[in-house]
Coordinates of C-alpha atoms in Angstrom, one line a residue:
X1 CA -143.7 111.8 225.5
X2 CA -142.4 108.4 227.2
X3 CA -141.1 106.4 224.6
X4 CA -142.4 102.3 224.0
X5 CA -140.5 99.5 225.1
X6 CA -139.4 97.3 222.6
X7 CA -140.0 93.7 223.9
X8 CA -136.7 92.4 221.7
X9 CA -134.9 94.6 224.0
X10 CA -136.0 93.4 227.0
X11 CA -133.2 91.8 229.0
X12 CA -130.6 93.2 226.7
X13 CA -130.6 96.9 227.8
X14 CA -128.1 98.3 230.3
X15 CA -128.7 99.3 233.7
X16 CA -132.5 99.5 233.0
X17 CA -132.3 101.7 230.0
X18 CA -133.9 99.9 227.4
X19 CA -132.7 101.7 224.5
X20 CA -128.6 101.1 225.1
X21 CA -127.8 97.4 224.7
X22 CA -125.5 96.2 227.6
X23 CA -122.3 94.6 227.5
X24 CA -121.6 91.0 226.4
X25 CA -124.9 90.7 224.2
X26 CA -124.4 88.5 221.3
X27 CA -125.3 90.0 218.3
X28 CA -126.9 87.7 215.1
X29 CA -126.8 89.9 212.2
X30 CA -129.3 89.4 209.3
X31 CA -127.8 89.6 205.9
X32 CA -129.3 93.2 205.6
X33 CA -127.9 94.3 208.5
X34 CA -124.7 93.4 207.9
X35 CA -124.8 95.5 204.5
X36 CA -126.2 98.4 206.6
X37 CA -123.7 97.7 209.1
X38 CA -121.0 98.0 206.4
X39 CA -122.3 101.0 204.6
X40 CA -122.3 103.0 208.3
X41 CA -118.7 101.9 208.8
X42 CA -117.3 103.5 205.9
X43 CA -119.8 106.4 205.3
X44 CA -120.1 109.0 209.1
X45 CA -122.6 111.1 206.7
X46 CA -124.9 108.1 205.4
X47 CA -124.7 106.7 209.0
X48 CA -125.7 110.1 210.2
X49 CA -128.4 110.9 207.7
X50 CA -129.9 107.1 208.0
X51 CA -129.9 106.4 211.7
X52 CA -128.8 109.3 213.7
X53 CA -131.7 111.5 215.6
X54 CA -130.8 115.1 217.1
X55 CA -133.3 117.7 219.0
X56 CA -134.8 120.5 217.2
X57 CA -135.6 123.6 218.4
X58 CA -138.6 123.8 216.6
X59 CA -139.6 120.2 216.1
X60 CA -138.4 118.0 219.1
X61 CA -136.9 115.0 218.3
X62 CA -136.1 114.4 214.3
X63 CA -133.8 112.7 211.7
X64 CA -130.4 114.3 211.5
X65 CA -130.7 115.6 208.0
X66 CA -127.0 116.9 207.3
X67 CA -126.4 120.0 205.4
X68 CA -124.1 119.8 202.3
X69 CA -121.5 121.0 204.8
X70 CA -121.5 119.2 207.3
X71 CA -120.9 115.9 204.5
X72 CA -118.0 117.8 203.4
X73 CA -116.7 118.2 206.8
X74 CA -117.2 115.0 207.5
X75 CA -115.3 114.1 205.0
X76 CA -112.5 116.1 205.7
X77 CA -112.4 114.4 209.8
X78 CA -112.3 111.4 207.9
X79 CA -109.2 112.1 205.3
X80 CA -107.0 114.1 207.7
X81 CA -105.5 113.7 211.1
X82 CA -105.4 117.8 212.3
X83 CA -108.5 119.6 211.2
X84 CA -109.7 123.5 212.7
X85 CA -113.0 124.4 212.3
X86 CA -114.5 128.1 212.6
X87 CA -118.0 128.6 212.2
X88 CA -120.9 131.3 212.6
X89 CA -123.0 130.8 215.5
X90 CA -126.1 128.2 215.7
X91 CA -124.0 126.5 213.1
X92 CA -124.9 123.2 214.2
X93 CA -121.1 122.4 214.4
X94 CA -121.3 120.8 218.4
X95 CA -124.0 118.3 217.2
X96 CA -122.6 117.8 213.8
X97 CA -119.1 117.2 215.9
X98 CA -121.4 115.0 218.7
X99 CA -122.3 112.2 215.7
X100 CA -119.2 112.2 214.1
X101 CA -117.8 111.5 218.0
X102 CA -120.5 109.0 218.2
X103 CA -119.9 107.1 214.7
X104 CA -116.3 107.1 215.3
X105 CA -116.3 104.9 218.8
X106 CA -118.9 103.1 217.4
X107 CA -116.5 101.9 214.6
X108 CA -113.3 101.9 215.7
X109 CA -112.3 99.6 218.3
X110 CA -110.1 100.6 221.4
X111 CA -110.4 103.9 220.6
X112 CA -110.2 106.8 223.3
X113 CA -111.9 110.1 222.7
X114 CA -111.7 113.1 224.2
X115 CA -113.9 116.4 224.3
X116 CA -112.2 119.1 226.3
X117 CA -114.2 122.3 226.5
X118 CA -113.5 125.7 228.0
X119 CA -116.1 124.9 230.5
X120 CA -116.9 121.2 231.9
X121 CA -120.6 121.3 231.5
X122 CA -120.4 122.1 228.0
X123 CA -118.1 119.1 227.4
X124 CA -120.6 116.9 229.3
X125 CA -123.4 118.8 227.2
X126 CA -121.6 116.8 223.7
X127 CA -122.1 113.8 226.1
X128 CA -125.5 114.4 226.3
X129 CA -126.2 114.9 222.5
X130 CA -123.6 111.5 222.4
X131 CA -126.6 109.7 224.5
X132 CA -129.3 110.7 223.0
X133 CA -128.0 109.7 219.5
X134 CA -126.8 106.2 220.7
X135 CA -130.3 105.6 222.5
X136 CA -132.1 106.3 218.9
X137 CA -129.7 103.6 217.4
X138 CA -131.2 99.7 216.5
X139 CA -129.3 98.0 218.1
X140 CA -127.1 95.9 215.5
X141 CA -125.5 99.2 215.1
X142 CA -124.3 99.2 219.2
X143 CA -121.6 97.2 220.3
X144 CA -122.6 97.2 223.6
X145 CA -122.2 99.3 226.6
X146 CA -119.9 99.6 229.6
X147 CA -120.5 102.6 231.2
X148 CA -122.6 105.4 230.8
X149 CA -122.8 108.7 232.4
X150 CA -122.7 112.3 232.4
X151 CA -118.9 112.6 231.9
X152 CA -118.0 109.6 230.1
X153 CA -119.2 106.6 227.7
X154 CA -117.3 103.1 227.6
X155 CA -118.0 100.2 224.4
X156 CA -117.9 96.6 224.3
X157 CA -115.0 97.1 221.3
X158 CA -113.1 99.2 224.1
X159 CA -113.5 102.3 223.0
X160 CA -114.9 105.1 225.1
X161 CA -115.4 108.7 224.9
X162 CA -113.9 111.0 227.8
X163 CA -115.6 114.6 228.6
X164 CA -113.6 117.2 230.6
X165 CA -113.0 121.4 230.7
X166 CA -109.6 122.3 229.2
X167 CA -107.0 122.3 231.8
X168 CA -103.3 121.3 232.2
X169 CA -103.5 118.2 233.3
X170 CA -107.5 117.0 232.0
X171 CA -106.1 114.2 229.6
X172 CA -102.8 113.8 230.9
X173 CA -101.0 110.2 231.1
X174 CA -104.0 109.0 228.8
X175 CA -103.3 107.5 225.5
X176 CA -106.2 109.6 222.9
X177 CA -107.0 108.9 219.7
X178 CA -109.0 111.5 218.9
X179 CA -108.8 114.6 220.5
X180 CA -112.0 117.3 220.2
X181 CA -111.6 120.4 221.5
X182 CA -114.9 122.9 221.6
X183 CA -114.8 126.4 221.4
X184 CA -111.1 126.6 221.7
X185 CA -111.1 130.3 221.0
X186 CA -112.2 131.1 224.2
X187 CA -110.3 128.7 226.4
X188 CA -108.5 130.3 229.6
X189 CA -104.6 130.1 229.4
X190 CA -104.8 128.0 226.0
X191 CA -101.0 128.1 225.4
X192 CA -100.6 126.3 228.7
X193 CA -102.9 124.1 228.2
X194 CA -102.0 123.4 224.6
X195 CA -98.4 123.0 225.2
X196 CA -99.4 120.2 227.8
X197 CA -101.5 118.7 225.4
X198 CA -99.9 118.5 222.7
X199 CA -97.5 115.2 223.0
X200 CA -100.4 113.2 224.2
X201 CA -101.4 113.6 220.7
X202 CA -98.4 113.5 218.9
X203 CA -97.0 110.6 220.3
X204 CA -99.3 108.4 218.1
X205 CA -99.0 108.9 214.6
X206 CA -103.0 108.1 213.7
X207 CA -103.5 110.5 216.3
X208 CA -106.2 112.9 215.4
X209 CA -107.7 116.4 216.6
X210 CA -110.5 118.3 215.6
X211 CA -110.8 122.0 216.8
X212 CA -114.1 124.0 216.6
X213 CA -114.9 127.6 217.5
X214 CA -116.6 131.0 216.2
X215 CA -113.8 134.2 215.9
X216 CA -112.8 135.5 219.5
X217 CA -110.6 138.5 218.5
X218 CA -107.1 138.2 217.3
X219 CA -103.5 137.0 219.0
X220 CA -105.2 133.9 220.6
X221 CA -103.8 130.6 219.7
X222 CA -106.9 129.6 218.0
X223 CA -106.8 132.6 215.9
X224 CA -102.8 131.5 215.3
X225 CA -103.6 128.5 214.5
X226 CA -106.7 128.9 211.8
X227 CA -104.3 131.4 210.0
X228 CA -101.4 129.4 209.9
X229 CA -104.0 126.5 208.5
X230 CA -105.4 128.7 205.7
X231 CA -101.8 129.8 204.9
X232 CA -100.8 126.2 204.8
X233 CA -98.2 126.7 207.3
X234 CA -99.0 123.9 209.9
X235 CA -99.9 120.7 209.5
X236 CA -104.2 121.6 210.6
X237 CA -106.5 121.6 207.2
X238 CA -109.2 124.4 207.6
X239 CA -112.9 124.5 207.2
X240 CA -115.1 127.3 207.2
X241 CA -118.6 127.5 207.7
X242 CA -120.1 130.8 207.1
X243 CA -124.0 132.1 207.9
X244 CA -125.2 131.5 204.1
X245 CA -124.2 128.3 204.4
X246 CA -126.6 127.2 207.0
X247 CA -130.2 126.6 205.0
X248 CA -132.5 129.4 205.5
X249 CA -130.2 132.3 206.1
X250 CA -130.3 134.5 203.2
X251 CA -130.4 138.0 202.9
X252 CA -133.6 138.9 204.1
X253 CA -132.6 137.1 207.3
X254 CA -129.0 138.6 207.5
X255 CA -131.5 141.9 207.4
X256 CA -134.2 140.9 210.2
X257 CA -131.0 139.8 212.4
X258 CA -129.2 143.4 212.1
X259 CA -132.2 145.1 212.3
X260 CA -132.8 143.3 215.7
X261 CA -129.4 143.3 216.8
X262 CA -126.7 145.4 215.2
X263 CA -124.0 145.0 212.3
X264 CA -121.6 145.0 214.8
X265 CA -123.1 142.0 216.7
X266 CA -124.1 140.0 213.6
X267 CA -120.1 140.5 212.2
X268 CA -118.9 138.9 215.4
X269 CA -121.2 136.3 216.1
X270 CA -122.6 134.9 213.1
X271 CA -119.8 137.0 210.5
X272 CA -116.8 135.0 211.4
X273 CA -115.3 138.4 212.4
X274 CA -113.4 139.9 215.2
X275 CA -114.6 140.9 218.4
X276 CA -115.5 144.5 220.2
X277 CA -112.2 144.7 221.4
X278 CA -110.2 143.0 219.1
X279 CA -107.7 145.7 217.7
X280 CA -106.5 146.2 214.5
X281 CA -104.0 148.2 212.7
X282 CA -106.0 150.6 209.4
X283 CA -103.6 153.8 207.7
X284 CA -105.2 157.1 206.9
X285 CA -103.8 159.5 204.6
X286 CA -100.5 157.9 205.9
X287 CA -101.0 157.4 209.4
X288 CA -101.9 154.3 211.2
X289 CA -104.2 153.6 213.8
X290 CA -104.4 151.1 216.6
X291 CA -108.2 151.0 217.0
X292 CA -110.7 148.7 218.8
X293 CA -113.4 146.7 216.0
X294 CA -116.4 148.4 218.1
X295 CA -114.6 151.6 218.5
X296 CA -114.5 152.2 214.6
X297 CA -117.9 150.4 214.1
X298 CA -118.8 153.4 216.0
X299 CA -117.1 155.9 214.0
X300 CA -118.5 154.5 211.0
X301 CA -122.0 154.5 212.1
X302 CA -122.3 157.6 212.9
X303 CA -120.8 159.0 209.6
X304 CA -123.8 156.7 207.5
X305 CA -126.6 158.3 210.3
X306 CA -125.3 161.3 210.0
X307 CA -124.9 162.2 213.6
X308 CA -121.6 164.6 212.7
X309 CA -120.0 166.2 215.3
X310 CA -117.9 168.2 212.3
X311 CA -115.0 166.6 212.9
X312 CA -113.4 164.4 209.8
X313 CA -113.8 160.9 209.9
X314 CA -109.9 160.4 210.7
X315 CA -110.3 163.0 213.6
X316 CA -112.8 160.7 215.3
X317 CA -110.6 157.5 214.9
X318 CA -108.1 159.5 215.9
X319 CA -109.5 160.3 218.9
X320 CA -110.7 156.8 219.5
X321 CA -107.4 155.0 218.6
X322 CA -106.0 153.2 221.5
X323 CA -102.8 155.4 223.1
X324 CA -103.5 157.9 220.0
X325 CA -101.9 157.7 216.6
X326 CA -98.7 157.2 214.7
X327 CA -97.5 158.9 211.8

């Protein structure tokens, strides 16, 4: 549906696009506005929940209702400079990420913010949701645009927002603010690139990251990082978002979901737990087992079927246990 012109706008919009105001307009605030204006600036969740629009599935294009959640993460963005974020999938955690990207430029002058991504196009994919949230904005809540486009967004109040796929040298030499990193779980050569990264961020002391992801197995440096957080033994504060805490999952979903899937695949994507092939260490009777996550799902499985092949439960993780078994 081709949205209506508003004649106000006319002559104010950039590069033809009616619904971004263009650089250098002067803005003349009504006293109402300049509460609004106020309230958005201190509150990403009200400015979320009051102006922001998203695409639904479902639905199309609607009012960014937030979760109680996503206010208390946030929150947390707001109160701390290194957050980690690992979350079931279809979380909403990318858009929820997206407007917090979005209010933060918005309201914080000469700001530069960066979304790095294991892939570019799912960087410029945030840009995207970035767009379509700033074109649903009135426009006392814009401070004007610079430049627009599939990989980057630049303000009026010199801010702008970078997008770019995770690489040694993506951000280097640039001075960022706030750094968001997207599925970092399953970035290629992560050390690398984190080690390269790193003193762009720490050499500002307001400096801020947020890192999201679901579980990719274990001995990554997201993984590292996530349990040093919950163990409070870096500096990152950790938030969790599990499946029940996404409105409509409950357990007759979690049931539909396995039954169309399998445990295995509802644990890893929407369990917050390892992958297939992440191994891990269990003792039986004494002796422990290096086994891979699927390979003792299957073991179990056929235990609770009853598919026996005689053998005792140890005998088959035995046999599936990666370079067999210590004692």
């Amino acid at each position: 549906m081709q949205r209506q012109v508003d004649p106000s706008k006319v002559g104010l919009s950039y590069l033809g696009n009616p619904n971004v105001k263009r650089d250098g307009v002067q803005q003349n605030f009504t006293a109402q506005q300049i509460e609004e204006y106020k309230k958005c600036m201190a509150d990403p969740a009200y400015f979320a929940k009051a102006y922001c629009k998203i695409i639904n599935i479902d639905k199309g294009l609607v009012p960014f209702n937030l979760y109680p959640y996503q206010e208390k993460m946030f929150k947390q963005f707001q109160q701390n400079r290194f957050n980690i974020v690992l979350a079931c999938r279809q979380s909403g955690k990318s858009v929820s990420a997206s407007i917090y990207l979005l209010w933060y430029a918005l309201f914080h002058a000469d700001k530069t913010i960066a979304i790095l991504a294991n892939k570019g196009a799912t960087a410029r994919e945030m840009i995207a949701r970035i767009t379509l949230a700033l074109e649903n904005l009135p426009f006392f809540l814009q401070p004007g645009c610079r430049q627009l486009n599939k990989g980057s967004i630049a303000f009026s109040n010199n801010s702008r927002i970078l997008a770019a796929a995770t690489s040694g040298n993506s951000i280097r030499g640039l001075s960022i603010s706030l750094l968001y990193l997207d599925e970092f779980a399953f970035v290629n050569d992560a050390e690398r690139f984190y080690t390269s990264t790193y003193p762009v961020i720490s050499s500002g002391k307001k400096s801020q990251v947020i890192m999201t992801s679901t579980m990719n197995g274990v001995g990554n440096l997201f993984y590292r990082l996530w349990q040093g957080a919950v163990q409070g033994a870096n500096e990152y504060k950790p938030f969790r978002v599990d499946w029940w805490d996404v409105p409509g999952r409950d357990e007759k979903w979690k049931r539909e979901t396995i039954a169309n899937t399998s445990q295995l695949q509802f644990d890893q994507e929407y369990g917050n737990c390892l992958s297939y092939n992440s191994q891990i260490h269990i003792s039986i009777n004494s002796n422990r087992y290096d086994i891979r996550i699927g390979d003792l799902y299957s073991c179990l499985s056929r235990e609770e079927t009853g598919h026996s092949s005689g053998l005792s439960l140890e005998e088959k993780i035995r046999r599936k246990a990666i370079r067999g078994y210590h004692d």
